[in-house]
Coordinates of C-alpha atoms in Angstrom, one line a residue:
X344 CA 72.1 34.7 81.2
X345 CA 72.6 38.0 79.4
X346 CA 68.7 37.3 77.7
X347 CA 67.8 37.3 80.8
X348 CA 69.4 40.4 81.7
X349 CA 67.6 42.2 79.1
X350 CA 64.6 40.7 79.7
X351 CA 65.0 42.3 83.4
X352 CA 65.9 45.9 82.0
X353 CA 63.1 45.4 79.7
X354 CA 60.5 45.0 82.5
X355 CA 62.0 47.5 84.9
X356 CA 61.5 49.8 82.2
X357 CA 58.2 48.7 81.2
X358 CA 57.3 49.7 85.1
X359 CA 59.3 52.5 85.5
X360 CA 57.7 53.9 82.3
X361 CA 53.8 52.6 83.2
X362 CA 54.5 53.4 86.9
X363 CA 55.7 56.9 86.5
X364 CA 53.5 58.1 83.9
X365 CA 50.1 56.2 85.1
X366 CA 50.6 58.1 88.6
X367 CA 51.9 61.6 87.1
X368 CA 48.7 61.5 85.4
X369 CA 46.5 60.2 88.1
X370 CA 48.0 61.1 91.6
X371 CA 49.5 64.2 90.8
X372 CA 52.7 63.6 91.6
X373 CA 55.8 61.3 90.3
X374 CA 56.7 58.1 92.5
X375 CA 59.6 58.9 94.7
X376 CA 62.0 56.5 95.6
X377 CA 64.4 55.6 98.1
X378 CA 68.0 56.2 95.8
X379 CA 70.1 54.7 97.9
X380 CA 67.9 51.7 97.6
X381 CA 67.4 51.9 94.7
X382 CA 71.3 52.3 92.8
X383 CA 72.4 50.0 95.1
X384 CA 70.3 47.2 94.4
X385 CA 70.2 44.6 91.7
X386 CA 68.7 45.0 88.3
X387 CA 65.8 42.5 89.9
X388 CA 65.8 44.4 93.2
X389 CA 64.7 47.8 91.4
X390 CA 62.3 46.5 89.5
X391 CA 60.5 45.3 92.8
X392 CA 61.2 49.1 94.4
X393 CA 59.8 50.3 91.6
X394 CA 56.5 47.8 91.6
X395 CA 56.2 48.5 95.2
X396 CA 56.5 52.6 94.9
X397 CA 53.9 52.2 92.4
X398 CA 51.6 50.0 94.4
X399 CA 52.0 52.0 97.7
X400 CA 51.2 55.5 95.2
X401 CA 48.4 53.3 93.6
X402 CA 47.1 52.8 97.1
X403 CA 47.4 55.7 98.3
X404 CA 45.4 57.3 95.4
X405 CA 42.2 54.8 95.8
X406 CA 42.2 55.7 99.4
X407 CA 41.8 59.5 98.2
X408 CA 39.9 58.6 95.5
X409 CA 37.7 56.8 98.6
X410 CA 37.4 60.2 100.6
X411 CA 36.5 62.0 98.1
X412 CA 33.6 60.0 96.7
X413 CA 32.6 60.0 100.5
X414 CA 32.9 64.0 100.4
X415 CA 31.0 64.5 97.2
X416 CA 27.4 64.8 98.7
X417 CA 28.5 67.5 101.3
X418 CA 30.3 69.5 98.6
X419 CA 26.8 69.3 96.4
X420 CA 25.2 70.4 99.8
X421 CA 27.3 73.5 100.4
X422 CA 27.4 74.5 96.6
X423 CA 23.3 74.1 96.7
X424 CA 23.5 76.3 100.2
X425 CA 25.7 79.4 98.4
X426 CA 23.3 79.1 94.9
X427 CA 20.3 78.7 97.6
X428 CA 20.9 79.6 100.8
X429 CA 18.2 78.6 103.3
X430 CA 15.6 80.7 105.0
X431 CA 11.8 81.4 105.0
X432 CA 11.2 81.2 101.2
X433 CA 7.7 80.8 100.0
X434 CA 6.7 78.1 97.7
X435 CA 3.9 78.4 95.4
X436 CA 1.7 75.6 94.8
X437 CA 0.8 76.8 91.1
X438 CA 1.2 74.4 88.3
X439 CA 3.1 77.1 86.5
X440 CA 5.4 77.6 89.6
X441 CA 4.5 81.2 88.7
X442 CA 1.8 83.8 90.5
X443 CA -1.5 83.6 89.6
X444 CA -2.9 86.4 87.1
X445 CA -4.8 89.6 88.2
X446 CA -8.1 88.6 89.4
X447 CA -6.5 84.6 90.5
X448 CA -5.4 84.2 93.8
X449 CA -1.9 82.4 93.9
X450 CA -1.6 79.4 95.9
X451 CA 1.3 78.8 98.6
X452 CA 2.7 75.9 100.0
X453 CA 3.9 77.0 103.6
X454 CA 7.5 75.2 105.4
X455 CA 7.6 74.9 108.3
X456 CA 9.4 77.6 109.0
X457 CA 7.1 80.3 106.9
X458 CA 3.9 79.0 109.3
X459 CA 6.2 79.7 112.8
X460 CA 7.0 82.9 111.6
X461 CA 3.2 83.5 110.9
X462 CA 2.2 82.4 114.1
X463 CA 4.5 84.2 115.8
X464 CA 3.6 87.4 113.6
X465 CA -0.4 86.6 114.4
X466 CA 0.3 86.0 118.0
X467 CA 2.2 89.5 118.5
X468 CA -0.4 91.1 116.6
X469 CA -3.3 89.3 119.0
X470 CA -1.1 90.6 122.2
X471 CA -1.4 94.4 120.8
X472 CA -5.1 94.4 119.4
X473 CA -6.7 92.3 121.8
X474 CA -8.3 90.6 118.3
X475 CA -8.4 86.8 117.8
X476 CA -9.1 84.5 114.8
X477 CA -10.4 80.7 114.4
X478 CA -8.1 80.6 111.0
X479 CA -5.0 78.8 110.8
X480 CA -1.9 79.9 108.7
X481 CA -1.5 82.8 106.7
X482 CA -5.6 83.1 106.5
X483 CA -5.6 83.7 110.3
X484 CA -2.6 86.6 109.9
X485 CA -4.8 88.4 106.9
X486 CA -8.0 88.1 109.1
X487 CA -6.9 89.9 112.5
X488 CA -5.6 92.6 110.6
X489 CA -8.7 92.7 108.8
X490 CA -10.4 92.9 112.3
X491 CA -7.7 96.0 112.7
X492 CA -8.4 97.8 109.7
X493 CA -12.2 97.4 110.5
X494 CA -12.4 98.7 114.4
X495 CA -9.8 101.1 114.2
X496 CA -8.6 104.5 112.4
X497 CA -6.2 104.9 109.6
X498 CA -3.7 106.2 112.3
X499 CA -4.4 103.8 114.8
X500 CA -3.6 101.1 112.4
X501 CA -0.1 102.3 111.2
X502 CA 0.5 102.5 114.9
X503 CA 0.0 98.9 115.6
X504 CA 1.9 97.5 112.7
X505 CA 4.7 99.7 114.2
X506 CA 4.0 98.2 117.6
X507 CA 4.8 94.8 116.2
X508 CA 7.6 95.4 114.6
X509 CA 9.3 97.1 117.1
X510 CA 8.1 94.2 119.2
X511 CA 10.3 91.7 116.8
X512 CA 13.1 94.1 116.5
X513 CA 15.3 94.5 119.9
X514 CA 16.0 98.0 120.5
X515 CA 19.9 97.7 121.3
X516 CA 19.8 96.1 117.2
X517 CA 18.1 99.4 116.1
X518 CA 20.8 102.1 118.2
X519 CA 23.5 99.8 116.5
X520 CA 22.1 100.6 113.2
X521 CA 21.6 103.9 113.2
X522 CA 25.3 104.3 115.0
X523 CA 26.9 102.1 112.9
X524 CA 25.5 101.4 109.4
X525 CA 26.6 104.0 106.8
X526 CA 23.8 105.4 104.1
X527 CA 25.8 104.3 101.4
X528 CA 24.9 102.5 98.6
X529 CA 26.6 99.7 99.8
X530 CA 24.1 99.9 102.5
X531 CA 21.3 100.0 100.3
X532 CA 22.1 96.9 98.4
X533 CA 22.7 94.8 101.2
X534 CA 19.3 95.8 103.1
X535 CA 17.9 95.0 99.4
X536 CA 19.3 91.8 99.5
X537 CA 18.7 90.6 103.2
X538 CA 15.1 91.4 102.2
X539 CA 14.4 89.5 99.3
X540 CA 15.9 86.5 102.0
X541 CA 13.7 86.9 104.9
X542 CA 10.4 88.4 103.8
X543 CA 9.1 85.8 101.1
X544 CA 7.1 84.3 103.8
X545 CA 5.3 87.7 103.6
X546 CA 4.9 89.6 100.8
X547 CA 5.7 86.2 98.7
X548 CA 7.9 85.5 95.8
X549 CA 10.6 88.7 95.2
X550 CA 14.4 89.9 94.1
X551 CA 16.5 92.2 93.7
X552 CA 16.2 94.8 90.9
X553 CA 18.6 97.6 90.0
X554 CA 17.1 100.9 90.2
X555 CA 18.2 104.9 90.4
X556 CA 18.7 106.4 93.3
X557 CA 19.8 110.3 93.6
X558 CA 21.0 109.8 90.2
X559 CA 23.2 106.5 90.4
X560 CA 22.4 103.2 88.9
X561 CA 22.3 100.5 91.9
X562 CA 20.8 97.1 93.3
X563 CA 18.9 97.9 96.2
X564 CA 15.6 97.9 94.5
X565 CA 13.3 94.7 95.4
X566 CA 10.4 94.1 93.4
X567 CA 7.6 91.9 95.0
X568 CA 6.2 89.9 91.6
X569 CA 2.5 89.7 93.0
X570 CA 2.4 90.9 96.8
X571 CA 0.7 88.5 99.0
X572 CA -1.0 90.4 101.4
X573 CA -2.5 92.9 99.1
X574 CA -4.0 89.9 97.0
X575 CA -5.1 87.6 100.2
X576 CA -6.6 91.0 101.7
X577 CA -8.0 93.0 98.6
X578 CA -7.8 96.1 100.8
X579 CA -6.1 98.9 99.1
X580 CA -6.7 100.5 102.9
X581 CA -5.1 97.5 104.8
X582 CA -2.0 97.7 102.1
X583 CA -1.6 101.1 102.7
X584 CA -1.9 101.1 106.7
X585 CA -1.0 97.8 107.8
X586 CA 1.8 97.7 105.1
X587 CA 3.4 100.2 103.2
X588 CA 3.4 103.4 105.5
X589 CA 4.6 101.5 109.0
X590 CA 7.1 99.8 107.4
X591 CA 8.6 103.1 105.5
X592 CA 8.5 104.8 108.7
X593 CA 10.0 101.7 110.7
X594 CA 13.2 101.5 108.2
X595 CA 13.5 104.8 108.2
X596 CA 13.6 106.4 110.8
X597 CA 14.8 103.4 113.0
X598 CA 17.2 101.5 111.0
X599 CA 18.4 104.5 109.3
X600 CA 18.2 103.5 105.9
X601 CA 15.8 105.5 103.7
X602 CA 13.2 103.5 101.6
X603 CA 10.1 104.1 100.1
X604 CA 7.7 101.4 99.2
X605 CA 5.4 101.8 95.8
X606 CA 2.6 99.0 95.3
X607 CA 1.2 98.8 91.5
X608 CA -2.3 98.3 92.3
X609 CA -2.5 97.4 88.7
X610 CA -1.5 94.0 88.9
X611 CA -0.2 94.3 92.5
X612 CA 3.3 93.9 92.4
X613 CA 5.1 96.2 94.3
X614 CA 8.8 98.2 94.4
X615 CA 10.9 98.7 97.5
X616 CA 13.9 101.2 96.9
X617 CA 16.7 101.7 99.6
X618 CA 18.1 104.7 99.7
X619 CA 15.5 106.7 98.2
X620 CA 13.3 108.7 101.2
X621 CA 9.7 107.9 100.5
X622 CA 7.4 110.9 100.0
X623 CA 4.9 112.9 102.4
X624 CA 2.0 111.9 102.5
X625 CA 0.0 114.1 100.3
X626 CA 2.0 113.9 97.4
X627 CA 2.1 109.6 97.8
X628 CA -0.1 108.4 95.0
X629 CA -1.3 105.4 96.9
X630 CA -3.2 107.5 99.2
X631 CA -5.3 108.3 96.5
X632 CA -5.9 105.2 94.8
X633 CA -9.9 103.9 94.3
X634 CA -10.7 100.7 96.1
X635 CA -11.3 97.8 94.4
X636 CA -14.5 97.6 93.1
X637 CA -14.7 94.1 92.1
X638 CA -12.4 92.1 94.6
X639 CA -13.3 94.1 98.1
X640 CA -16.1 92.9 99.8
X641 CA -16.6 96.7 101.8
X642 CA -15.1 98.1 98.2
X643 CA -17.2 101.5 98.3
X644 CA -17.2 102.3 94.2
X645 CA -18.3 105.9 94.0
X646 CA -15.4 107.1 96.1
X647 CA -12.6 108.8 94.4
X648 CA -10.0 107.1 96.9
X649 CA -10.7 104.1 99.5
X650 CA -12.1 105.8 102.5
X651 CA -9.5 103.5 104.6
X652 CA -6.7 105.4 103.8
X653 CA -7.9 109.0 105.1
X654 CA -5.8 110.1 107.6

């Protein structure tokens, strides 16, 4: 009788010791008993609380163990959203996942979502011009405003790309904007920022880039790697007119925010600070740039400065 006794306090604790431990470790927490079932029972008695605490924890634990395996794929989904969130992101089609070199024309790979915001882009465009085009995609958005640069003035042509983009803009948005958002640097980055997010299908692969502004060190530069439109077009004039001028003046002076937009015609990249007032127009060096000789087919070499960007 009393080796059986000790063989009883032996396995209660055995369990107790196993029990406790095993689901400290792996539940977090220490198995908690009823006590006045427990001193009150026999030596036999206790050791069954004690099995049966430790089974319920045990159970307990698979079943969390269970939800969280289930859980798993929608907590990869949510980290992938915050390290990329979702929008119209280009995608290039080069081996090198890279732009091509000066004098290559990068390849794209359109979503969905980048070919209805080009539709809808072409289609405003159509609505204002009155110009139409057989091409599909992002061929068919470079070729009206071809059609624009060629049948209408320098002037005329900033004024439709300002047409459009108040068009896509709702005007209560814009008085909100001015009212509302400081010109702080704060400011600044976060128009950087929301930039690099929603233009991609545009201008193509681009991010933010810290740059000086009045003196201050900040991140509300964006630097566009190999701009899209200037290398589907070729145009120096239709960069200039279609692009870079408008889209200074549109920020500006209706969003509020100062920025001023400088394309390397070099290897046609371009920079876009916030916060930084762009200059006039005779001392902006892209107003004198040449046209490109070998790439544009209406290139006119002998001219100090493409003829498109007179004003």
């Amino acid at each position: 009788m009393k080796v059986r006794k000790m063989q009883l306090v032996q396995q209660l604790g055995v369990v107790q010791t196993v029990g406790a431990a095993s689901l400290h470790q792996r539940a977090g927490r220490d198995v908690v008993l009823d006590h006045d079932n427990y001193v009150g029972s026999s030596t036999s008695n206790r050791t069954c609380v004690v099995a049966a605490a430790a089974g319920r924890s045990n159970h307990r634990l698979q079943r969390k163990l269970s939800r969280l395996n289930q859980l798993q794929p929608l907590v990869q989904q949510q980290q992938q959203f915050l390290i990329k969130p979702p929008g119209p992101r280009c995608k290039l089609a080069e081996p090198s996942g890279k732009v091509a070199a000066m004098g290559h024309k990068s390849q794209y790979k359109d979503s969905w979502l980048d070919n209805l915001l080009i539709a809808l882009f072409v289609g405003r465009m159509q609505r204002f011009t009155g110009m139409s085009t057989e091409m599909k995609g992002y061929e068919g958005f470079v070729d009206v405003a071809r059609k624009v640069m060629q049948s209408r003035s320098p002037l005329l042509q900033r004024a439709t790309t300002t047409q459009v983009l108040h068009s896509a803009v709702p005007s209560y948005l814009l008085k909100a904007a001015r009212k509302f958002i400081p010109k702080t640097k704060r400011s600044a980055e976060i128009f950087a920022a929301a930039s690099v997010f929603s233009c991609q299908w545009l201008v193509g692969p681009c991010e933010v880039k810290e740059v000086e502004v009045n003196g201050s060190l900040q991140k509300s530069g964006v630097l566009i790697k190999k701009c899209r439109f200037l290398e589907s077009s070729s145009c120096v004039g239709m960069c200039v007119n279609l692009c870079k001028l408008p889209t200074q003046d549109f920020i500006t002076n209706e969003f509020g925010m100062p920025i001023t937009m400088t394309p390397n015609f070099e290897d046609m990249s371009c920079e876009m600070v916030y916060g930084q007032l762009p200059p006039s127009l005779e001392d902006d060096p892209s107003l004198k740039q040449p046209c490109y000789a070998s790439l544009c087919s209406t290139a006119q070499e002998k001219a100090s400065h493409c003829p498109k960007t007179s004003v």
